[in-house]
């Protein structure tokens, strides 16, 4: 079974509007990145209490903590970032959700990925070791400007770290943005994919589009994954109006378009989802 989730802050900064709009589209899981225009790792204890209660009242839960862990330069101090990871791990306990979305560090301007390979791998291994001890899975997302922007380097990280606490959150649009053929990326990594980010991309217009309208092959990939036994979350991250390095925005109306597009495509393929 696959479960639909979403970065609900793509709908609104207001948590009530976020959750109520998800329920309109029968989506009961949230990839928790922000509310009140504040990152999930920077919210107060009181705000977390309030949000958890809102989830419980609606029968909803989290698919992952949508953290920005790994979104610093590979040559910036690492120890303070481990403290941020510890905050995220605490939230996993608080929300009873043992998954954190992470990244693999920005390449400093003017640098080359190979110049930072050893340090990136050291950091990734250190984070996976901490997460494994806490019973949490880190979901490594590919992204432009990050060490793991291509399938080759994502695989390199996964192979080098070799930990059950580190899996891949596959984002087709992010691969397309760096010129990575989705077929190649999928063939290389499908056995390592534990999480999907549903974001499609049109390389001609260089814009994000609803699932199935770009070159991300999202219905095909999810169908293939399910046929091979995948069970997990497919997380809407449409970025239809704004697509920036640290966030994206879609708005309630366009989010509805994105949700319907994904659900229609999955139904057409005969994929069961909840």
PDB file of C-alpha atoms in Angstrom, residues 53-253:
ATOM      1  CA  UNK A  53      -3.350  18.265  18.757  1.00  0.00           C
ATOM      2  CA  UNK A  54      -4.658  19.587  15.431  1.00  0.00           C
ATOM      3  CA  UNK A  55      -3.392  16.448  13.725  1.00  0.00           C
ATOM      4  CA  UNK A  56      -4.961  14.168  16.311  1.00  0.00           C
ATOM      5  CA  UNK A  57      -8.330  15.946  16.137  1.00  0.00           C
ATOM      6  CA  UNK A  58      -8.426  15.280  12.390  1.00  0.00           C
ATOM      7  CA  UNK A  59      -7.107  11.726  12.477  1.00  0.00           C
ATOM      8  CA  UNK A  60      -3.940  12.797  10.665  1.00  0.00           C
ATOM      9  CA  UNK A  61      -0.240  12.039  11.112  1.00  0.00           C
ATOM     10  CA  UNK A  62       3.178  12.852   9.674  1.00  0.00           C
ATOM     11  CA  UNK A  63       4.953  11.039   6.853  1.00  0.00           C
ATOM     12  CA  UNK A  64       8.276  12.644   7.834  1.00  0.00           C
ATOM     13  CA  UNK A  65       9.905  15.625   9.453  1.00  0.00           C
ATOM     14  CA  UNK A  66      10.675  17.762   6.368  1.00  0.00           C
ATOM     15  CA  UNK A  67      13.883  19.140   7.806  1.00  0.00           C
ATOM     16  CA  UNK A  68      16.558  21.312   6.168  1.00  0.00           C
ATOM     17  CA  UNK A  69      19.312  19.109   7.604  1.00  0.00           C
ATOM     18  CA  UNK A  70      22.181  18.943   5.118  1.00  0.00           C
ATOM     19  CA  UNK A  71      21.379  22.329   3.573  1.00  0.00           C
ATOM     20  CA  UNK A  72      24.581  24.023   4.633  1.00  0.00           C
ATOM     21  CA  UNK A  73      27.832  24.216   2.692  1.00  0.00           C
ATOM     22  CA  UNK A  74      30.131  21.234   2.919  1.00  0.00           C
ATOM     23  CA  UNK A  75      32.856  23.436   4.430  1.00  0.00           C
ATOM     24  CA  UNK A  76      30.649  25.071   7.084  1.00  0.00           C
ATOM     25  CA  UNK A  77      30.946  23.839  10.698  1.00  0.00           C
ATOM     26  CA  UNK A  78      29.244  20.484  11.154  1.00  0.00           C
ATOM     27  CA  UNK A  79      28.861  20.193  14.942  1.00  0.00           C
ATOM     28  CA  UNK A  80      26.118  22.864  15.215  1.00  0.00           C
ATOM     29  CA  UNK A  81      24.292  21.028  12.444  1.00  0.00           C
ATOM     30  CA  UNK A  82      24.396  17.789  14.441  1.00  0.00           C
ATOM     31  CA  UNK A  83      22.613  19.706  17.189  1.00  0.00           C
ATOM     32  CA  UNK A  84      19.915  20.580  14.660  1.00  0.00           C
ATOM     33  CA  UNK A  85      19.647  16.902  13.778  1.00  0.00           C
ATOM     34  CA  UNK A  86      19.127  16.145  17.446  1.00  0.00           C
ATOM     35  CA  UNK A  87      16.175  18.562  17.453  1.00  0.00           C
ATOM     36  CA  UNK A  88      14.701  16.712  14.477  1.00  0.00           C
ATOM     37  CA  UNK A  89      15.211  13.354  16.190  1.00  0.00           C
ATOM     38  CA  UNK A  90      13.360  14.654  19.238  1.00  0.00           C
ATOM     39  CA  UNK A  91      10.461  15.649  16.995  1.00  0.00           C
ATOM     40  CA  UNK A  92      10.376  12.123  15.599  1.00  0.00           C
ATOM     41  CA  UNK A  93       9.659  10.898  19.124  1.00  0.00           C
ATOM     42  CA  UNK A  94       7.161  13.682  19.785  1.00  0.00           C
ATOM     43  CA  UNK A  95       5.139  13.014  16.622  1.00  0.00           C
ATOM     44  CA  UNK A  96       5.730   9.240  16.606  1.00  0.00           C
ATOM     45  CA  UNK A  97       7.160   9.493  13.098  1.00  0.00           C
ATOM     46  CA  UNK A  98      10.572   7.825  12.641  1.00  0.00           C
ATOM     47  CA  UNK A  99      11.560   9.546   9.380  1.00  0.00           C
ATOM     48  CA  UNK A 100      13.492  12.741   8.599  1.00  0.00           C
ATOM     49  CA  UNK A 101      14.042  14.259   5.147  1.00  0.00           C
ATOM     50  CA  UNK A 102      17.680  15.380   4.743  1.00  0.00           C
ATOM     51  CA  UNK A 103      20.169  16.598   2.118  1.00  0.00           C
ATOM     52  CA  UNK A 104      23.862  16.030   1.390  1.00  0.00           C
ATOM     53  CA  UNK A 105      25.373  19.521   1.718  1.00  0.00           C
ATOM     54  CA  UNK A 106      25.876  22.337  -0.747  1.00  0.00           C
ATOM     55  CA  UNK A 107      29.057  22.490  -2.804  1.00  0.00           C
ATOM     56  CA  UNK A 108      30.755  25.838  -2.001  1.00  0.00           C
ATOM     57  CA  UNK A 109      30.769  28.354  -4.828  1.00  0.00           C
ATOM     58  CA  UNK A 110      33.660  27.742  -7.191  1.00  0.00           C
ATOM     59  CA  UNK A 111      34.279  24.268  -5.775  1.00  0.00           C
ATOM     60  CA  UNK A 112      33.849  20.849  -7.327  1.00  0.00           C
ATOM     61  CA  UNK A 113      31.947  17.917  -5.778  1.00  0.00           C
ATOM     62  CA  UNK A 114      35.048  15.716  -5.726  1.00  0.00           C
ATOM     63  CA  UNK A 115      36.868  18.292  -3.600  1.00  0.00           C
ATOM     64  CA  UNK A 116      34.318  17.730  -0.822  1.00  0.00           C
ATOM     65  CA  UNK A 117      33.607  14.029  -1.267  1.00  0.00           C
ATOM     66  CA  UNK A 118      35.376  12.744   1.845  1.00  0.00           C
ATOM     67  CA  UNK A 119      33.846  15.368   4.122  1.00  0.00           C
ATOM     68  CA  UNK A 120      30.338  14.818   2.751  1.00  0.00           C
ATOM     69  CA  UNK A 121      30.610  11.056   3.204  1.00  0.00           C
ATOM     70  CA  UNK A 122      31.976  11.527   6.733  1.00  0.00           C
ATOM     71  CA  UNK A 123      29.055  13.752   7.647  1.00  0.00           C
ATOM     72  CA  UNK A 124      26.463  11.487   6.099  1.00  0.00           C
ATOM     73  CA  UNK A 125      27.875   8.466   7.935  1.00  0.00           C
ATOM     74  CA  UNK A 126      27.893  10.355  11.230  1.00  0.00           C
ATOM     75  CA  UNK A 127      24.253  11.387  10.822  1.00  0.00           C
ATOM     76  CA  UNK A 128      23.174   7.875   9.852  1.00  0.00           C
ATOM     77  CA  UNK A 129      24.942   6.426  12.882  1.00  0.00           C
ATOM     78  CA  UNK A 130      23.090   8.789  15.225  1.00  0.00           C
ATOM     79  CA  UNK A 131      19.757   8.124  13.494  1.00  0.00           C
ATOM     80  CA  UNK A 132      20.191   4.345  13.594  1.00  0.00           C
ATOM     81  CA  UNK A 133      20.722   4.451  17.350  1.00  0.00           C
ATOM     82  CA  UNK A 134      17.432   6.341  17.668  1.00  0.00           C
ATOM     83  CA  UNK A 135      15.482   4.022  15.359  1.00  0.00           C
ATOM     84  CA  UNK A 136      14.975   6.735  12.729  1.00  0.00           C
ATOM     85  CA  UNK A 137      15.346   6.557   8.936  1.00  0.00           C
ATOM     86  CA  UNK A 138      16.974   9.488   7.147  1.00  0.00           C
ATOM     87  CA  UNK A 139      15.437  10.173   3.744  1.00  0.00           C
ATOM     88  CA  UNK A 140      18.136  11.544   1.439  1.00  0.00           C
ATOM     89  CA  UNK A 141      16.648  13.859  -1.172  1.00  0.00           C
ATOM     90  CA  UNK A 142      18.477  14.734  -4.390  1.00  0.00           C
ATOM     91  CA  UNK A 143      18.633  18.441  -5.209  1.00  0.00           C
ATOM     92  CA  UNK A 144      20.402  20.966  -7.430  1.00  0.00           C
ATOM     93  CA  UNK A 145      23.586  22.423  -5.953  1.00  0.00           C
ATOM     94  CA  UNK A 146      23.820  19.642  -3.357  1.00  0.00           C
ATOM     95  CA  UNK A 147      26.560  16.982  -3.451  1.00  0.00           C
ATOM     96  CA  UNK A 148      23.914  14.341  -4.147  1.00  0.00           C
ATOM     97  CA  UNK A 149      22.356  16.084  -7.142  1.00  0.00           C
ATOM     98  CA  UNK A 150      22.797  13.201  -9.601  1.00  0.00           C
ATOM     99  CA  UNK A 151      21.925   9.540  -9.260  1.00  0.00           C
ATOM    100  CA  UNK A 152      25.590   8.569  -9.416  1.00  0.00           C
ATOM    101  CA  UNK A 153      26.448  10.631  -6.352  1.00  0.00           C
ATOM    102  CA  UNK A 154      23.289   9.644  -4.470  1.00  0.00           C
ATOM    103  CA  UNK A 155      24.253   6.009  -5.029  1.00  0.00           C
ATOM    104  CA  UNK A 156      27.815   6.779  -3.971  1.00  0.00           C
ATOM    105  CA  UNK A 157      26.548   8.186  -0.673  1.00  0.00           C
ATOM    106  CA  UNK A 158      24.175   5.285  -0.027  1.00  0.00           C
ATOM    107  CA  UNK A 159      26.861   2.715  -0.856  1.00  0.00           C
ATOM    108  CA  UNK A 160      29.564   4.406   1.210  1.00  0.00           C
ATOM    109  CA  UNK A 161      27.387   4.903   4.292  1.00  0.00           C
ATOM    110  CA  UNK A 162      25.746   1.480   3.901  1.00  0.00           C
ATOM    111  CA  UNK A 163      23.278   1.977   6.744  1.00  0.00           C
ATOM    112  CA  UNK A 164      19.689   0.793   7.164  1.00  0.00           C
ATOM    113  CA  UNK A 165      19.043   4.265   8.600  1.00  0.00           C
ATOM    114  CA  UNK A 166      19.688   5.986   5.260  1.00  0.00           C
ATOM    115  CA  UNK A 167      17.415   5.609   2.224  1.00  0.00           C
ATOM    116  CA  UNK A 168      16.587   7.661  -0.845  1.00  0.00           C
ATOM    117  CA  UNK A 169      13.712  10.128  -1.245  1.00  0.00           C
ATOM    118  CA  UNK A 170      13.407  10.141  -5.039  1.00  0.00           C
ATOM    119  CA  UNK A 171      12.522  13.525  -6.578  1.00  0.00           C
ATOM    120  CA  UNK A 172      12.101  13.261 -10.375  1.00  0.00           C
ATOM    121  CA  UNK A 173      11.862  17.027 -10.966  1.00  0.00           C
ATOM    122  CA  UNK A 174      15.094  17.692  -9.118  1.00  0.00           C
ATOM    123  CA  UNK A 175      16.889  15.134 -11.293  1.00  0.00           C
ATOM    124  CA  UNK A 176      15.484  16.723 -14.446  1.00  0.00           C
ATOM    125  CA  UNK A 177      16.599  20.173 -13.308  1.00  0.00           C
ATOM    126  CA  UNK A 178      20.247  19.058 -13.313  1.00  0.00           C
ATOM    127  CA  UNK A 179      19.964  17.282 -16.677  1.00  0.00           C
ATOM    128  CA  UNK A 180      19.743  13.780 -15.183  1.00  0.00           C
ATOM    129  CA  UNK A 181      17.652  11.353 -17.273  1.00  0.00           C
ATOM    130  CA  UNK A 182      14.925  10.002 -15.013  1.00  0.00           C
ATOM    131  CA  UNK A 183      15.120   6.514 -16.560  1.00  0.00           C
ATOM    132  CA  UNK A 184      18.804   6.244 -15.682  1.00  0.00           C
ATOM    133  CA  UNK A 185      18.286   7.579 -12.169  1.00  0.00           C
ATOM    134  CA  UNK A 186      15.405   5.190 -11.515  1.00  0.00           C
ATOM    135  CA  UNK A 187      17.200   2.128 -12.871  1.00  0.00           C
ATOM    136  CA  UNK A 188      20.215   2.930 -10.713  1.00  0.00           C
ATOM    137  CA  UNK A 189      18.344   3.688  -7.499  1.00  0.00           C
ATOM    138  CA  UNK A 190      14.917   2.037  -7.443  1.00  0.00           C
ATOM    139  CA  UNK A 191      16.053  -0.640  -4.987  1.00  0.00           C
ATOM    140  CA  UNK A 192      17.179   2.129  -2.620  1.00  0.00           C
ATOM    141  CA  UNK A 193      14.058   4.291  -2.859  1.00  0.00           C
ATOM    142  CA  UNK A 194      12.060   4.380   0.381  1.00  0.00           C
ATOM    143  CA  UNK A 195      10.135   7.622  -0.212  1.00  0.00           C
ATOM    144  CA  UNK A 196       8.756   9.579  -3.212  1.00  0.00           C
ATOM    145  CA  UNK A 197       8.525  13.314  -3.651  1.00  0.00           C
ATOM    146  CA  UNK A 198       5.870  13.977  -6.261  1.00  0.00           C
ATOM    147  CA  UNK A 199       7.192  16.939  -8.203  1.00  0.00           C
ATOM    148  CA  UNK A 200       7.097  16.963 -12.011  1.00  0.00           C
ATOM    149  CA  UNK A 201       9.066  19.182 -14.386  1.00  0.00           C
ATOM    150  CA  UNK A 202       8.821  20.400 -17.978  1.00  0.00           C
ATOM    151  CA  UNK A 203      12.334  20.873 -19.332  1.00  0.00           C
ATOM    152  CA  UNK A 204      11.110  22.980 -22.261  1.00  0.00           C
ATOM    153  CA  UNK A 205       9.413  25.631 -20.135  1.00  0.00           C
ATOM    154  CA  UNK A 206      11.698  24.985 -17.142  1.00  0.00           C
ATOM    155  CA  UNK A 207       8.682  24.946 -14.850  1.00  0.00           C
ATOM    156  CA  UNK A 208       7.191  22.543 -12.349  1.00  0.00           C
ATOM    157  CA  UNK A 209       3.898  20.993 -13.463  1.00  0.00           C
ATOM    158  CA  UNK A 210       1.307  18.596 -11.976  1.00  0.00           C
ATOM    159  CA  UNK A 211       2.252  14.920 -11.861  1.00  0.00           C
ATOM    160  CA  UNK A 212       2.091  13.296 -15.277  1.00  0.00           C
ATOM    161  CA  UNK A 213       2.303  16.566 -17.227  1.00  0.00           C
ATOM    162  CA  UNK A 214       6.098  16.746 -17.323  1.00  0.00           C
ATOM    163  CA  UNK A 215       8.963  14.372 -18.011  1.00  0.00           C
ATOM    164  CA  UNK A 216       9.221  12.942 -14.504  1.00  0.00           C
ATOM    165  CA  UNK A 217       7.371   9.715 -15.415  1.00  0.00           C
ATOM    166  CA  UNK A 218       5.801   9.780 -11.961  1.00  0.00           C
ATOM    167  CA  UNK A 219       2.852   7.395 -12.606  1.00  0.00           C
ATOM    168  CA  UNK A 220       5.203   4.935 -14.316  1.00  0.00           C
ATOM    169  CA  UNK A 221       7.784   5.058 -11.512  1.00  0.00           C
ATOM    170  CA  UNK A 222       5.252   4.608  -8.720  1.00  0.00           C
ATOM    171  CA  UNK A 223       3.547   1.761 -10.591  1.00  0.00           C
ATOM    172  CA  UNK A 224       6.909   0.039 -11.079  1.00  0.00           C
ATOM    173  CA  UNK A 225       7.821   0.523  -7.419  1.00  0.00           C
ATOM    174  CA  UNK A 226       4.522  -0.905  -6.188  1.00  0.00           C
ATOM    175  CA  UNK A 227       4.901  -3.905  -8.513  1.00  0.00           C
ATOM    176  CA  UNK A 228       8.249  -4.588  -6.851  1.00  0.00           C
ATOM    177  CA  UNK A 229       6.803  -4.383  -3.351  1.00  0.00           C
ATOM    178  CA  UNK A 230       7.225  -0.721  -2.428  1.00  0.00           C
ATOM    179  CA  UNK A 231       5.226   0.354   0.616  1.00  0.00           C
ATOM    180  CA  UNK A 232       5.537   3.917   1.805  1.00  0.00           C
ATOM    181  CA  UNK A 233       4.698   7.533   1.150  1.00  0.00           C
ATOM    182  CA  UNK A 234       4.226   9.500  -2.051  1.00  0.00           C
ATOM    183  CA  UNK A 235       4.526  13.121  -1.010  1.00  0.00           C
ATOM    184  CA  UNK A 236       3.109  15.993  -3.035  1.00  0.00           C
ATOM    185  CA  UNK A 237       5.600  18.836  -3.357  1.00  0.00           C
ATOM    186  CA  UNK A 238       4.217  20.565  -6.461  1.00  0.00           C
ATOM    187  CA  UNK A 239       6.103  23.928  -6.431  1.00  0.00           C
ATOM    188  CA  UNK A 240       3.616  25.191  -9.023  1.00  0.00           C
ATOM    189  CA  UNK A 241       3.855  28.898  -8.165  1.00  0.00           C
ATOM    190  CA  UNK A 242       7.184  29.287  -6.338  1.00  0.00           C
ATOM    191  CA  UNK A 243      10.242  27.023  -6.478  1.00  0.00           C
ATOM    192  CA  UNK A 244      13.144  28.236  -4.347  1.00  0.00           C
ATOM    193  CA  UNK A 245      16.160  26.640  -2.694  1.00  0.00           C
ATOM    194  CA  UNK A 246      14.577  26.393   0.749  1.00  0.00           C
ATOM    195  CA  UNK A 247      10.865  26.241   0.018  1.00  0.00           C
ATOM    196  CA  UNK A 248       8.082  26.101  -2.557  1.00  0.00           C
ATOM    197  CA  UNK A 249       4.530  27.378  -2.794  1.00  0.00           C
ATOM    198  CA  UNK A 250       1.494  26.222  -4.730  1.00  0.00           C
ATOM    199  CA  UNK A 251      -1.554  27.782  -3.050  1.00  0.00           C
ATOM    200  CA  UNK A 252      -4.843  26.039  -2.274  1.00  0.00           C
ATOM    201  CA  UNK A 253      -6.317  26.193  -5.782  1.00  0.00           C
TER     202      UNK A 253
END
